[in-house]
CSV table of N, CA and C and ligand atoms in Angstrom, one decimal:
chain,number,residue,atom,x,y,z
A,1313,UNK,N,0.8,-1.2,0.0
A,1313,UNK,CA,0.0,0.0,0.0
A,1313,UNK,C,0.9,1.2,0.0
A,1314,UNK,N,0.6,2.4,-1.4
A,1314,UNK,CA,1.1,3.6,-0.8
A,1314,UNK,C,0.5,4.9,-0.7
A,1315,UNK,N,0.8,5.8,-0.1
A,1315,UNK,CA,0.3,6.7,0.8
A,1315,UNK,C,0.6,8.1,-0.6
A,1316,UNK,N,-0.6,8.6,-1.0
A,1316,UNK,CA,-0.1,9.8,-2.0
A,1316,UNK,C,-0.8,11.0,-1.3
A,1317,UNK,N,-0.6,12.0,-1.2
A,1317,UNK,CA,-1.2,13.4,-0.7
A,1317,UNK,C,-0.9,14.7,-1.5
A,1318,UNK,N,-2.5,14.9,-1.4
A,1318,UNK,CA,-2.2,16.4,-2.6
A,1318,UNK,C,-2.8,17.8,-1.5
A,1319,UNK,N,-1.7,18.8,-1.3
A,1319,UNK,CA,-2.5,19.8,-1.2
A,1319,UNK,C,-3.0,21.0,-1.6
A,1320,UNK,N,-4.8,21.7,-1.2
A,1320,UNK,CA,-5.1,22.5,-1.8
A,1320,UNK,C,-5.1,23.1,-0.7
A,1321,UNK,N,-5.5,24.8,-0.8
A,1321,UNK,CA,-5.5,25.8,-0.4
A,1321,UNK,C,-6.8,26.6,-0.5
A,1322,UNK,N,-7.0,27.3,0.8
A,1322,UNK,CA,-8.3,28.1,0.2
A,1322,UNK,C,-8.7,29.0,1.4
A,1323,UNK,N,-9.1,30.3,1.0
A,1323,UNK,CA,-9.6,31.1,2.2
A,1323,UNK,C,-10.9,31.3,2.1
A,1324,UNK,N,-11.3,31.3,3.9
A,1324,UNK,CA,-12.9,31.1,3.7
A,1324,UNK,C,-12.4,31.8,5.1
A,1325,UNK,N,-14.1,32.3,5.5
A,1325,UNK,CA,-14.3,33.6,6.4
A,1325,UNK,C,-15.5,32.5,7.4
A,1326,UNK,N,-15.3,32.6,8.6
A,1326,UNK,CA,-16.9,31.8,9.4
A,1326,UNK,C,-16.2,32.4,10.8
A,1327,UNK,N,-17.3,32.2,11.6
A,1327,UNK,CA,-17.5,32.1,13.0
A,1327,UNK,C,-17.7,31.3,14.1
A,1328,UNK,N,-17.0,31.4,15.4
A,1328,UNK,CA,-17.3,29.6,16.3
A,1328,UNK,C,-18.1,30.8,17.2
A,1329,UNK,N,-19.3,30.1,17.3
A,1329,UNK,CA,-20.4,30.6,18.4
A,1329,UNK,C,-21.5,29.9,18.8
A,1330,UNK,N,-22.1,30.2,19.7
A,1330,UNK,CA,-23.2,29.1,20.1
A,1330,UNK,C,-24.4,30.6,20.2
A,1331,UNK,N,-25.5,30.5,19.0
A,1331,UNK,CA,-26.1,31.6,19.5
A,1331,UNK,C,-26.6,31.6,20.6
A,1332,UNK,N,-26.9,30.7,21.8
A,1332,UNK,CA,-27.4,31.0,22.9
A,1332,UNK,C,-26.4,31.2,24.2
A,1333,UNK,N,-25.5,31.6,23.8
A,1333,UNK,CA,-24.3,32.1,24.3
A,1333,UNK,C,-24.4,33.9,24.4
A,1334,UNK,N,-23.9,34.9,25.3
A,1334,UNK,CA,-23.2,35.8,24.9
A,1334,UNK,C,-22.0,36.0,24.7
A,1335,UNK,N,-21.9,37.3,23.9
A,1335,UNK,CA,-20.4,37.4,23.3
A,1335,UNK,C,-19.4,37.2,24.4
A,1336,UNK,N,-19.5,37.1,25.5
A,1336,UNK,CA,-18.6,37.1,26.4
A,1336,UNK,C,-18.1,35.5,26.5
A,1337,UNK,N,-18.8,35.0,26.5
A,1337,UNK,CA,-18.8,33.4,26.9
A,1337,UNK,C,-18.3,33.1,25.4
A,1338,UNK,N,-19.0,33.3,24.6
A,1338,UNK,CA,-18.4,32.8,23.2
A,1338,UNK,C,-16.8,33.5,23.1
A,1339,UNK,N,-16.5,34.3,23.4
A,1339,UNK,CA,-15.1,35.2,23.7
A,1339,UNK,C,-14.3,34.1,24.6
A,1340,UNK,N,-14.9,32.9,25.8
A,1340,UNK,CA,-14.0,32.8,26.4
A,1340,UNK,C,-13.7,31.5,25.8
A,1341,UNK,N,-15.1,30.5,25.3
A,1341,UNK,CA,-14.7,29.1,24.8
A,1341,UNK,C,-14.1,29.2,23.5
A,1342,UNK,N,-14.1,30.0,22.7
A,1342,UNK,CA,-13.6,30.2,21.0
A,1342,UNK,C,-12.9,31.7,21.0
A,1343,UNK,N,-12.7,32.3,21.7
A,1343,UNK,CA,-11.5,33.4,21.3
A,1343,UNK,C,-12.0,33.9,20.6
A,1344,UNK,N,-10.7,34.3,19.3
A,1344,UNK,CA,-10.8,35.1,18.4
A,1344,UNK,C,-11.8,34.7,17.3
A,1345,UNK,N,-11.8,33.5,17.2
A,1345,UNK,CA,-12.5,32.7,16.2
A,1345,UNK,C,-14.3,33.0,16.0
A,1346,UNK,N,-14.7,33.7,17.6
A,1346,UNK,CA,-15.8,34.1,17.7
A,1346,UNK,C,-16.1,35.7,17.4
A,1347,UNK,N,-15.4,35.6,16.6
A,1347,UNK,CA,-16.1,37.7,16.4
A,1347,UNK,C,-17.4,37.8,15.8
A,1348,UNK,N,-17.6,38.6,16.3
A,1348,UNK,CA,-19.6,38.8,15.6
A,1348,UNK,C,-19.3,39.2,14.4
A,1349,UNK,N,-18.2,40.2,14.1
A,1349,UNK,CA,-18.2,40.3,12.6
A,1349,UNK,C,-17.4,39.6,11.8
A,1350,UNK,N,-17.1,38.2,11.9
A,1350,UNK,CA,-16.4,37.2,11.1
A,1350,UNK,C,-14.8,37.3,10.9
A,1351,UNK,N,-14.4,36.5,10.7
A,1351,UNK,CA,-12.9,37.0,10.6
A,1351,UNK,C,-12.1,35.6,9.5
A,1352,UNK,N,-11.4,35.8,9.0
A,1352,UNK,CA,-10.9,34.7,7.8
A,1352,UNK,C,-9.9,33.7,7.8
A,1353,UNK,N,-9.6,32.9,7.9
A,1353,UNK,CA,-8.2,31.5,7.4
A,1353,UNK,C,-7.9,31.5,6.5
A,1354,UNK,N,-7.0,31.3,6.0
A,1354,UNK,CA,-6.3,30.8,5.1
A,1354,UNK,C,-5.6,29.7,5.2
A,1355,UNK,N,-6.4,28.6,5.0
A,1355,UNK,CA,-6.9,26.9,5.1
A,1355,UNK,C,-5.8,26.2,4.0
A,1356,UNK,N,-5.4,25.2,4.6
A,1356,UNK,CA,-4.6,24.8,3.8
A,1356,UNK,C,-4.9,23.0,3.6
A,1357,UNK,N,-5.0,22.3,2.9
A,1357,UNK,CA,-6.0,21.0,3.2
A,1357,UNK,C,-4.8,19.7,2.2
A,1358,UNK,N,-4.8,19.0,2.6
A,1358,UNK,CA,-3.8,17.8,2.5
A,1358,UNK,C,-5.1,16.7,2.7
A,1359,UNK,N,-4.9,15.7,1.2
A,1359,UNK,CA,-5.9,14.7,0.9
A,1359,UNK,C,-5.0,14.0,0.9
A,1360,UNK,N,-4.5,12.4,1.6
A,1360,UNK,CA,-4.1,11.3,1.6
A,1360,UNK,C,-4.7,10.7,0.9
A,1361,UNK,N,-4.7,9.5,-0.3
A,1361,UNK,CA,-5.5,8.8,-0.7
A,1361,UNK,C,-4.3,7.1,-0.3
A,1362,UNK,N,-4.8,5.7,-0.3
A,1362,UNK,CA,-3.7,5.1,-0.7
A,1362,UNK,C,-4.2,4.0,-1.7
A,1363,UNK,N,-3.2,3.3,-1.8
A,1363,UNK,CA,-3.6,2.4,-2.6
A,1363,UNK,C,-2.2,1.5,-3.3
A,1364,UNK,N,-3.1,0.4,-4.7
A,1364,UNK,CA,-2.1,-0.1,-5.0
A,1364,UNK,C,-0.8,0.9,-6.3
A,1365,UNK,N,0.5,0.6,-6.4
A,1365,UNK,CA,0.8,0.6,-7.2
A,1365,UNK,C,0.3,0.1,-8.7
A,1366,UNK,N,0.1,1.4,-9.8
A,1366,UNK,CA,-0.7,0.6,-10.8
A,1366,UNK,C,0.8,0.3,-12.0
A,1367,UNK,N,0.7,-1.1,-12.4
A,1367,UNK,CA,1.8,-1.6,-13.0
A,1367,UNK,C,2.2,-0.8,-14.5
A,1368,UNK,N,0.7,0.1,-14.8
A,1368,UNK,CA,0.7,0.3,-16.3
A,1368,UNK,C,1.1,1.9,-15.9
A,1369,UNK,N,0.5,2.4,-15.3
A,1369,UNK,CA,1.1,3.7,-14.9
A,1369,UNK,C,2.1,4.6,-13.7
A,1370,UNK,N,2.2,3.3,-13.0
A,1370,UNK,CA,3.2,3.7,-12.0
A,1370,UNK,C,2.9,4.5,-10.9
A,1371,UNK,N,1.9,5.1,-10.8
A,1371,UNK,CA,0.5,5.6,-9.8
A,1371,UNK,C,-0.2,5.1,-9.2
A,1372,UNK,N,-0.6,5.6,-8.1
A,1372,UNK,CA,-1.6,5.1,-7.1
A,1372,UNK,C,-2.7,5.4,-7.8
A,1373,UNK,N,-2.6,6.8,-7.9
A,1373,UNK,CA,-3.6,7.5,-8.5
A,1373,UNK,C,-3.1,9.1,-9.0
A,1374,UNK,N,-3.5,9.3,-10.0
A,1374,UNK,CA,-3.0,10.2,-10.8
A,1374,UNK,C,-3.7,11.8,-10.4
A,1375,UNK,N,-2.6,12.3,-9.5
A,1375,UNK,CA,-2.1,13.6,-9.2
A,1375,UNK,C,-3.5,14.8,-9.8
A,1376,UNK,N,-3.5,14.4,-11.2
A,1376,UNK,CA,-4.4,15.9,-11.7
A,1376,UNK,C,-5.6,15.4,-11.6
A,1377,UNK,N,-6.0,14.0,-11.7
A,1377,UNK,CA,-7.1,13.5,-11.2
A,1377,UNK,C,-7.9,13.9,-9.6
A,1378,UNK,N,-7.0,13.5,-8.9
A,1378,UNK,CA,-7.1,13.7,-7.3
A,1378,UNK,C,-7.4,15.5,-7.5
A,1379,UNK,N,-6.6,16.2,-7.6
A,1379,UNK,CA,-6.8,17.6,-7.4
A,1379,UNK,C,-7.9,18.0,-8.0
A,1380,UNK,N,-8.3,17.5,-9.1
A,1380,UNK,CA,-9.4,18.0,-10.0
A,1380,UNK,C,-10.9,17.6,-9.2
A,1381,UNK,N,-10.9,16.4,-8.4
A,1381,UNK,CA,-11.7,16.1,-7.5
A,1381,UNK,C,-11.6,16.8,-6.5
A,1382,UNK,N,-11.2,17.5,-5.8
A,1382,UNK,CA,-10.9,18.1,-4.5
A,1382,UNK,C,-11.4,19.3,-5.0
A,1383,UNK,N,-10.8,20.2,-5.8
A,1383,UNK,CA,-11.5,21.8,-6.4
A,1383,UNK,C,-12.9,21.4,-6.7
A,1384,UNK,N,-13.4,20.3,-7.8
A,1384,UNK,CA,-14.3,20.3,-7.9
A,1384,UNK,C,-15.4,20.0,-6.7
A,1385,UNK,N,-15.3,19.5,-5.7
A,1385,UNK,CA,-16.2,18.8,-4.4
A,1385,UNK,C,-15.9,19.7,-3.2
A,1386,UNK,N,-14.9,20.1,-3.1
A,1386,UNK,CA,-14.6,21.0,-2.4
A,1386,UNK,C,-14.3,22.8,-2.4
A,1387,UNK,N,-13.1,22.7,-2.7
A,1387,UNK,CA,-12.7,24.3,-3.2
A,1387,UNK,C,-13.4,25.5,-4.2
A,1388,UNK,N,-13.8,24.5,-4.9
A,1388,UNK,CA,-14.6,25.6,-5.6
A,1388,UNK,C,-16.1,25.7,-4.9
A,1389,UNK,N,-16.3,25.2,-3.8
A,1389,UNK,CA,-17.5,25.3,-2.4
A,1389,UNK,C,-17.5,26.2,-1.9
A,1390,UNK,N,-15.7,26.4,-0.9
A,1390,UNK,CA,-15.6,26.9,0.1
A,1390,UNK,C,-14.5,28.2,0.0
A,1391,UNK,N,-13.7,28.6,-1.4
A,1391,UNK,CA,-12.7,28.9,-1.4
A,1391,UNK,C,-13.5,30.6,-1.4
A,1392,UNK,N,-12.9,31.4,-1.1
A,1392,UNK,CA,-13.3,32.8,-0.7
A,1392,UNK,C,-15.3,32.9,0.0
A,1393,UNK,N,-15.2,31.9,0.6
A,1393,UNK,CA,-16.6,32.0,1.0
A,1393,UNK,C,-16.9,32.1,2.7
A,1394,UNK,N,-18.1,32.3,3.0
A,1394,UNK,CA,-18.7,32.3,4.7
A,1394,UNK,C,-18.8,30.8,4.9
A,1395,UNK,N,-17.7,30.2,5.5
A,1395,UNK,CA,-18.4,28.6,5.8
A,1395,UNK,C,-19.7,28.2,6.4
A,1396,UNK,N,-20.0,29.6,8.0
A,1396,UNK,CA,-21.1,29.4,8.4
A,1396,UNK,C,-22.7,29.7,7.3
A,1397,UNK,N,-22.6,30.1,6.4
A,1397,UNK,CA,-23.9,30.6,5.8
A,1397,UNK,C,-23.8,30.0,4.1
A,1398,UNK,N,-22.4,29.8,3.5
A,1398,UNK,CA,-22.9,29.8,2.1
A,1398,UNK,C,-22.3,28.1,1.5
A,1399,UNK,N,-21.9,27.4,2.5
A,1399,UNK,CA,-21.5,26.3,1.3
A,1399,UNK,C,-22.6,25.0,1.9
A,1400,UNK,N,-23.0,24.5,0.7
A,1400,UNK,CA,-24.2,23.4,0.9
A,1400,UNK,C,-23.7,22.3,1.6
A,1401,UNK,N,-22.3,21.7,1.9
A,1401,UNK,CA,-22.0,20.2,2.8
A,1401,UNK,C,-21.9,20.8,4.3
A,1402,UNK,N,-22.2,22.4,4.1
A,1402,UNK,CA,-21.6,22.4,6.1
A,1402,UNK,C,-23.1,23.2,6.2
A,1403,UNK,N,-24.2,23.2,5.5
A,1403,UNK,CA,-25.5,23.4,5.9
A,1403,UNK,C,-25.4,23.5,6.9
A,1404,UNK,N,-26.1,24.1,8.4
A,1404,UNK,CA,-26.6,23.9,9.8
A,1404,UNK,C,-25.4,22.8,10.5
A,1405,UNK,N,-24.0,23.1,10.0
A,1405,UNK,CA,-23.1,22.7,11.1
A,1405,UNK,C,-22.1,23.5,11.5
A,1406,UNK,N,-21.6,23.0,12.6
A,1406,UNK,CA,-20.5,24.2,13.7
A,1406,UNK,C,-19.1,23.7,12.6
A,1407,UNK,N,-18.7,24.9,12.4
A,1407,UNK,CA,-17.9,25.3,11.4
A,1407,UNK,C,-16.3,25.2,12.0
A,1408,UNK,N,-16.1,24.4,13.1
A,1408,UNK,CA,-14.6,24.0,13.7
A,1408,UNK,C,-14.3,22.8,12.6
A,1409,UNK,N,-12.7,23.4,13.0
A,1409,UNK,CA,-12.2,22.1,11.9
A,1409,UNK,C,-12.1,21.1,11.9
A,1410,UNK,N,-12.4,20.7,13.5
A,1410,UNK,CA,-12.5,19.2,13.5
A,1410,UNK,C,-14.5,18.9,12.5
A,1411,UNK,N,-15.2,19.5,12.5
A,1411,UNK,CA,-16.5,19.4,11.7
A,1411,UNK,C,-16.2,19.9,10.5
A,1412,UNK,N,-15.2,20.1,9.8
A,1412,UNK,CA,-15.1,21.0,8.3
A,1412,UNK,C,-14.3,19.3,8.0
A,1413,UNK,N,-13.5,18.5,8.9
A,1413,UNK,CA,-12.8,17.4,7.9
A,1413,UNK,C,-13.5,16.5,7.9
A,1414,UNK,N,-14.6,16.4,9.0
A,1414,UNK,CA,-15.3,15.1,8.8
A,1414,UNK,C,-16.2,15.3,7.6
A,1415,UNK,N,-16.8,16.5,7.5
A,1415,UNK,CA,-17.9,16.9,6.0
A,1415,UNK,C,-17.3,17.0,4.9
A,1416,UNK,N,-15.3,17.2,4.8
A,1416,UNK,CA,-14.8,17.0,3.2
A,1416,UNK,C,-14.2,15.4,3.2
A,1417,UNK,N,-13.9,14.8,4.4
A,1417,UNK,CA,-14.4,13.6,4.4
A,1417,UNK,C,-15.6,12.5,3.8
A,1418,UNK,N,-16.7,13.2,3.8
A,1418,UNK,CA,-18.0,12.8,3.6
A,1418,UNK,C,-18.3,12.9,1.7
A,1419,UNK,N,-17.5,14.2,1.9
A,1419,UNK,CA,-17.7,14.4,0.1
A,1419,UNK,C,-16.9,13.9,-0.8
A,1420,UNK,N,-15.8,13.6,-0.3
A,1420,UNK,CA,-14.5,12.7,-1.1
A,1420,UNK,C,-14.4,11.4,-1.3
A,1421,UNK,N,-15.3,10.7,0.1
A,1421,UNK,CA,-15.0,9.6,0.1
A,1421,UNK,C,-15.3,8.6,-1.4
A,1422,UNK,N,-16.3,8.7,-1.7
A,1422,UNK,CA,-16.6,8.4,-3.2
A,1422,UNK,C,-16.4,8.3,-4.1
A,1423,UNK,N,-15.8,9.6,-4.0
A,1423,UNK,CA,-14.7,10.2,-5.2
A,1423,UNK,C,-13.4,9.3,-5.4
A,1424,UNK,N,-13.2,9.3,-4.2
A,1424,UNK,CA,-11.6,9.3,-4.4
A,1424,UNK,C,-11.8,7.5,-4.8
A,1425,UNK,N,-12.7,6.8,-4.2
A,1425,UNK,CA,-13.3,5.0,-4.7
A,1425,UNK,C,-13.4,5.4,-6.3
A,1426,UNK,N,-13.6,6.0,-6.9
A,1426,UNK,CA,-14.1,6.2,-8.1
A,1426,UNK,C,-12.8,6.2,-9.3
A,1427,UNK,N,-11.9,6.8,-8.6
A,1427,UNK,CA,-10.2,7.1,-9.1
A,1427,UNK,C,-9.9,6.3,-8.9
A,1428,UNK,N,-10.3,4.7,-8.3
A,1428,UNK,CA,-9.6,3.4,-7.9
A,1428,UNK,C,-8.8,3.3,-6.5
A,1429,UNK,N,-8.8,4.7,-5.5
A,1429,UNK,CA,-7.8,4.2,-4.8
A,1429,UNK,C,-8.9,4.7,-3.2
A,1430,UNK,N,-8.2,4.3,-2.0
A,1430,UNK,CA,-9.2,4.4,-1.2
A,1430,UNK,C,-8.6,6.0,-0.1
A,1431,UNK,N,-9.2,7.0,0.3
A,1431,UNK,CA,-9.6,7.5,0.8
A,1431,UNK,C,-8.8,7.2,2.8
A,1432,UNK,N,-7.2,8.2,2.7
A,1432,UNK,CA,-6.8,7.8,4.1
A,1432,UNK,C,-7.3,8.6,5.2
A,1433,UNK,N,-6.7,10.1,4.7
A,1433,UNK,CA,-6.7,11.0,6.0
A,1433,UNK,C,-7.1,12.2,5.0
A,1434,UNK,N,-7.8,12.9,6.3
A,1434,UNK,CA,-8.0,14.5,5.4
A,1434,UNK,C,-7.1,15.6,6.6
A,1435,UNK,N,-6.4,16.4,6.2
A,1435,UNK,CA,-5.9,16.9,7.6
A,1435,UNK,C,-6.5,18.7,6.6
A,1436,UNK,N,-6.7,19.4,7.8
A,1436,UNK,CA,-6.9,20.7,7.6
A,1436,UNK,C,-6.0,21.8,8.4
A,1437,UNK,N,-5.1,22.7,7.5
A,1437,UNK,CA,-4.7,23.3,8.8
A,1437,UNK,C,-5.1,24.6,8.8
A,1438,UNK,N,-5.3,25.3,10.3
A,1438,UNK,CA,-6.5,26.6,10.0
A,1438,UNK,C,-5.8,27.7,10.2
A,1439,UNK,N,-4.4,27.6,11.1
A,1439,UNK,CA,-3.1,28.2,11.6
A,1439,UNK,C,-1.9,27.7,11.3
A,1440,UNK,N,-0.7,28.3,11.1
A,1440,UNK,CA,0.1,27.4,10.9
A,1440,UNK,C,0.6,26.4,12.3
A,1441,UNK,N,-0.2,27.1,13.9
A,1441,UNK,CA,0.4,26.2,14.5
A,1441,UNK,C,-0.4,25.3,14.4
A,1442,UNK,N,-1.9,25.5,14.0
A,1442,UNK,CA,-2.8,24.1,14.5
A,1442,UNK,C,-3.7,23.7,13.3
A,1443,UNK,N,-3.7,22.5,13.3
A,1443,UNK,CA,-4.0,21.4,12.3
A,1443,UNK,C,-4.6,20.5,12.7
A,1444,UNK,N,-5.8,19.7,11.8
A,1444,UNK,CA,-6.9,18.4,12.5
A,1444,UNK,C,-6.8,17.5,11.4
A,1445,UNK,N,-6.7,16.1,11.7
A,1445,UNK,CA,-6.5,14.9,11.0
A,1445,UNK,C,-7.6,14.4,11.4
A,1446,UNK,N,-8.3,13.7,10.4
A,1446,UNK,CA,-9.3,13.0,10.1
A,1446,UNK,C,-9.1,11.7,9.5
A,1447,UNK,N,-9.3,9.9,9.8
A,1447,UNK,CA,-8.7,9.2,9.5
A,1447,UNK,C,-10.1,8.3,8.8
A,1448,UNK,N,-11.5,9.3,9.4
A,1448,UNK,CA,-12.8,8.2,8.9
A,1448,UNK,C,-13.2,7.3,9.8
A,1449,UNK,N,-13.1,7.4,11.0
A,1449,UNK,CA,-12.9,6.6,12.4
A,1449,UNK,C,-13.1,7.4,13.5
B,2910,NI,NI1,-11.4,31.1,13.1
């Protein structure tokens, strides 16, 4: 089995808040992340897929294939957008990154079965110090 990863990029704008919260309390469990007037990442997203070596192409799975699935199911979703209000897979969910990999999780998984190979990790990172792996488990 081998392990290929492609990543994409994208800036999207959302909010962590509980509306039955005030700004004070949402201030203390989510920081900065909770401004009433939104504030932006610049997301950086790493698709693992694995699989077999293919004997005729020497690929697991072919690079502009994978990427072209990820913009298309993803990035072209989320890329300059409000995560909390405008993209259709995070409908009515909390927009933390651990819930943004399980949902591009959700939309890939298919995909990436479809390109012949299976679907490892999705990692997101929303800072450069902090980053969430997603394994489907
Ligand atoms: Ni944030």
């Amino acid at each position: 089995m081998v392990y290929v990863t492609r990543r994409e990029r994208f800036n999207a704008a959302h909010r962590l808040f509980k509306a039955e919260w005030s700004d004070e309390k949402n201030y203390e469990v989510f920081g900065k992340c909770s401004n009433p007037n939104w504030h932006g990442h610049n997301y950086e997203l790493f698709v693992t897929v694995k699989g077999k070596v293919s004997g005729e192409t020497g690929f697991v799975v072919n690079l502009k294939d994978l990427s072209r699935i990820i913009r298309e199911h993803i990035i072209s979703k989320v890329d300059h957008k409000n995560l909390n209000i405008e993209v259709d897979f995070l409908q009515d969910k909390f927009v933390s990154t651990e819930i943004i990999v399980k949902s591009i999780w959700e939309q890939l998984e298919h995909q990436v079965k479809l390109l012949g190979a299976q679907l490892h990790c999705i990692k997101l990172t929303e800072t450069e110090n902090n980053y969430v792996e997603y394994y489907g488990e």
